[in-house]
Amino acid sequence: MEMIDRYIYAVTQKLPLSQREDIAEELRSLIEDMLEERVQGEDVTDNDVVEVLMELGDPRQLAQKYKGTKNYLIGPELFDSYMLVLKIVLISTAIAISITFIIKTIINPVTILDHFVELIVAFVTALPAAFGWTTFGFAISDHFGEINAKDLEIGTEWKPSDLAPIPDEKRQIKYYEPIVSITFYTLLIIMFVFSNEYLGVWIFQDGFSDVVPFLNNETYTTSLLFIILIMGIGITKECLKLIYGKWTSKLVTYIAIVNVISTIAVLFMINGNAFWNPDFLLELTQAGVITENSDGYRTVSMIWNQSTLWILVLLVVGLIWELIDGLIKANKK
Amino acid sequence: MKDANEYLDKLLQELRRGTITISVLSQLSEPQYGYWLVTMLEEKGIHVEPGTLYPLLRRLEKQGLLESKWDTEEARPRKYYLLSETGKEVYKLLIVEWQQIVESMSNVIDIKGGKMDGDD
């Protein structure tokens, strides 16, 4: 009878969440009715099940019939995740822009009008952009998902023995995990784009006076491109997790490729003096935070000089951990 | 050129799509479940795949022509469908339209058939 469960799962997992349970129950009672008629009071054999499922046909086609014809950009199986991601992206963008405005106003209240204009401009440009990119990403996944489904149909007769087992709970990816990560990446991008000049050590002398930036202002435009690229790769990775919904060896392979690419990009960006502010220690001393040749100076200078290495080590360890974790979950029986 | 049967299959499919809806509506003045409909229609010479009928029932329900209820009293829970008030009204209008179509179609086919016979 496990084959029936697999069949029902194969049909319903392609359908919107809200209808799944009802359709599953109705299908089950249909299959039982069909079996009953076939065996006429005898015991049901596996062969009977196979024949009944053959009569019902390819679960993908049945799911397609439940969905109706495709006249949408983002299909019902992705729509729930799309709406969720869209809300989160829009809300986090709006919050980040507002926080930027508040910080700028606190730091420099005289030019509040300028900050306000920036706020309006940011809202008008960033929100539609966030909306557009999210929609674009999901439309692309939907499109390629459809093509894959069609490729598989050509020339292959569907058999009940093709039915994949229902994935174990432990292999499933909780949908909120990728969503939390996507939010985090979005916030980081916005932080880097809109408030790079405040990314550093804040100096307070009679209130706020200056920032000693971590990053090199002269090369910031190039660095920003890299940062957006790396975050974009990260978002793509999380979207893959969201679409697959469970750990499979295929997903782990994709993530491995994506992780290698992002590590290379990070290495390329961070490795070199152009990324970090070359005068960081000098500026800190000038601002009076540390005095040269003191213990404090040596500690700060040690941390500053080794930070590149440690950031890389942490990053690589994190990415490898993600892969091992995925690999373990994908192979769980 | 394509095989005549290939054309026929495609056209028949289109033709059947509408008639199946009418057949389904015709049987649902009393609550019935999906598989009963499949067997009942089969007996009356109308062949419907369960894989076509079940999604159709759902669509008609969503459109408001049918209402549904789960019956869990019996050994096996089944979902029963029934014409809604709108459904009844639509069905009445559909029969009138259908009869007109049958009439006009037989007129059209008769004329064409006559001509073809003449050509032979």
GROMACS .gro file of N, CA, C and O in nm, chain A residues 19 22-23 25-26 29-30 32-34 36-37 55-56 62 65-66, chain B residues 33 35 39 49-52 54-55 58-59 70 76-79 81:
model
  136
   19GLN      N    1  -0.485   2.320  -0.071
   19GLN     CA    2  -0.572   2.216  -0.126
   19GLN      C    3  -0.519   2.076  -0.104
   19GLN      O    4  -0.589   1.978  -0.126
   22ASP      N    5  -0.709   1.799   0.126
   22ASP     CA    6  -0.841   1.760   0.077
   22ASP      C    7  -0.828   1.673  -0.047
   22ASP      O    8  -0.892   1.568  -0.059
   23ILE      N    9  -0.742   1.715  -0.140
   23ILE     CA   10  -0.724   1.638  -0.262
   23ILE      C   11  -0.664   1.501  -0.229
   23ILE      O   12  -0.705   1.399  -0.285
   25GLU      N   13  -0.704   1.322   0.041
   25GLU     CA   14  -0.806   1.233   0.096
   25GLU      C   15  -0.903   1.185  -0.011
   25GLU      O   16  -0.943   1.069  -0.014
   26GLU      N   17  -0.939   1.278  -0.101
   26GLU     CA   18  -1.032   1.242  -0.205
   26GLU      C   19  -0.970   1.138  -0.299
   26GLU      O   20  -1.035   1.043  -0.340
   29SER      N   21  -0.971   0.796  -0.138
   29SER     CA   22  -1.099   0.726  -0.142
   29SER      C   23  -1.131   0.681  -0.285
   29SER      O   24  -1.190   0.576  -0.305
   30LEU      N   25  -1.085   0.759  -0.385
   30LEU     CA   26  -1.104   0.717  -0.525
   30LEU      C   27  -1.028   0.587  -0.552
   30LEU      O   28  -1.082   0.491  -0.608
   32GLU      N   29  -0.926   0.365  -0.347
   32GLU     CA   30  -0.986   0.252  -0.277
   32GLU      C   31  -1.113   0.204  -0.347
   32GLU      O   32  -1.137   0.084  -0.359
   33ASP      N   33  -1.193   0.299  -0.396
   33ASP     CA   34  -1.312   0.261  -0.472
   33ASP      C   35  -1.275   0.181  -0.595
   33ASP      O   36  -1.338   0.081  -0.628
   34MET      N   37  -1.172   0.228  -0.666
   34MET     CA   38  -1.131   0.161  -0.789
   34MET      C   39  -1.078   0.021  -0.759
   34MET      O   40  -1.104  -0.074  -0.834
   36GLU      N   41  -1.158  -0.164  -0.501
   36GLU     CA   42  -1.270  -0.247  -0.458
   36GLU      C   43  -1.344  -0.303  -0.578
   36GLU      O   44  -1.378  -0.421  -0.583
   37GLU      N   45  -1.366  -0.216  -0.679
   37GLU     CA   46  -1.438  -0.263  -0.795
   37GLU      C   47  -1.358  -0.368  -0.871
   37GLU      O   48  -1.413  -0.465  -0.923
   55GLU      N   49  -0.407   0.325  -1.450
   55GLU     CA   50  -0.531   0.380  -1.506
   55GLU      C   51  -0.541   0.530  -1.474
   55GLU      O   52  -0.583   0.609  -1.558
   56LEU      N   53  -0.499   0.568  -1.355
   56LEU     CA   54  -0.503   0.709  -1.317
   56LEU      C   55  -0.395   0.789  -1.391
   56LEU      O   56  -0.409   0.909  -1.414
   62LEU      N   57  -0.173   1.436  -1.372
   62LEU     CA   58  -0.292   1.453  -1.288
   62LEU      C   59  -0.283   1.585  -1.211
   62LEU      O   60  -0.379   1.662  -1.204
   65LYS      N   61  -0.369   1.866  -1.424
   65LYS     CA   62  -0.514   1.883  -1.444
   65LYS      C   63  -0.577   1.953  -1.325
   65LYS      O   64  -0.669   2.033  -1.341
   66TYR      N   65  -0.529   1.923  -1.206
   66TYR     CA   66  -0.582   1.992  -1.088
   66TYR      C   67  -0.546   2.140  -1.092
   66TYR      O   68  -0.621   2.225  -1.046
  366TYR      N   69  -2.073   1.084  -0.505
  366TYR     CA   70  -1.927   1.095  -0.499
  366TYR      C   71  -1.867   1.063  -0.635
  366TYR      O   72  -1.934   1.008  -0.723
  368TYR      N   73  -1.646   0.858  -0.782
  368TYR     CA   74  -1.634   0.731  -0.853
  368TYR      C   75  -1.769   0.676  -0.895
  368TYR      O   76  -1.781   0.610  -0.998
  372THR      N   77  -1.879   0.550  -1.284
  372THR     CA   78  -1.947   0.427  -1.324
  372THR      C   79  -2.084   0.457  -1.385
  372THR      O   80  -2.122   0.396  -1.485
  382GLU      N   81  -1.242   0.963  -1.770
  382GLU     CA   82  -1.133   0.915  -1.684
  382GLU      C   83  -1.151   0.977  -1.546
  382GLU      O   84  -1.183   1.096  -1.536
  383PRO      N   85  -1.127   0.898  -1.440
  383PRO     CA   86  -1.132   0.959  -1.305
  383PRO      C   87  -1.034   1.076  -1.293
  383PRO      O   88  -1.064   1.176  -1.228
  384GLY      N   89  -0.920   1.063  -1.361
  384GLY     CA   90  -0.819   1.168  -1.357
  384GLY      C   91  -0.867   1.298  -1.422
  384GLY      O   92  -0.807   1.403  -1.402
  385THR      N   93  -0.972   1.290  -1.503
  385THR     CA   94  -1.030   1.411  -1.561
  385THR      C   95  -1.146   1.459  -1.475
  385THR      O   96  -1.161   1.579  -1.451
  387TYR      N   97  -1.222   1.410  -1.145
  387TYR     CA   98  -1.198   1.464  -1.010
  387TYR      C   99  -1.152   1.610  -1.013
  387TYR      O  100  -1.205   1.692  -0.939
  388PRO      N  101  -1.053   1.643  -1.099
  388PRO     CA  102  -1.018   1.786  -1.106
  388PRO      C  103  -1.134   1.873  -1.154
  388PRO      O  104  -1.151   1.985  -1.109
  391ARG      N  105  -1.377   1.956  -0.877
  391ARG     CA  106  -1.316   2.057  -0.791
  391ARG      C  107  -1.329   2.197  -0.853
  391ARG      O  108  -1.358   2.295  -0.787
  392ARG      N  109  -1.306   2.201  -0.987
  392ARG     CA  110  -1.313   2.329  -1.056
  392ARG      C  111  -1.457   2.382  -1.052
  392ARG      O  112  -1.480   2.500  -1.028
  403TRP      N  113  -1.800   1.619   0.297
  403TRP     CA  114  -1.739   1.489   0.327
  403TRP      C  115  -1.837   1.406   0.407
  403TRP      O  116  -1.895   1.454   0.504
  409ARG      N  117  -1.570   0.412   0.454
  409ARG     CA  118  -1.468   0.490   0.386
  409ARG      C  119  -1.518   0.633   0.368
  409ARG      O  120  -1.629   0.653   0.318
  410PRO      N  121  -1.442   0.731   0.412
  410PRO     CA  122  -1.489   0.870   0.393
  410PRO      C  123  -1.491   0.905   0.244
  410PRO      O  124  -1.398   0.872   0.171
  411ARG      N  125  -1.599   0.966   0.203
  411ARG     CA  126  -1.609   1.006   0.062
  411ARG      C  127  -1.658   1.150   0.053
  411ARG      O  128  -1.733   1.196   0.137
  412LYS      N  129  -1.615   1.215  -0.054
  412LYS     CA  130  -1.658   1.352  -0.074
  412LYS      C  131  -1.776   1.353  -0.170
  412LYS      O  132  -1.764   1.303  -0.282
  414TYR      N  133  -2.067   1.547  -0.394
  414TYR     CA  134  -2.091   1.673  -0.464
  414TYR      C  135  -2.239   1.686  -0.498
  414TYR      O  136  -2.306   1.585  -0.523
   0.00000   0.00000   0.00000
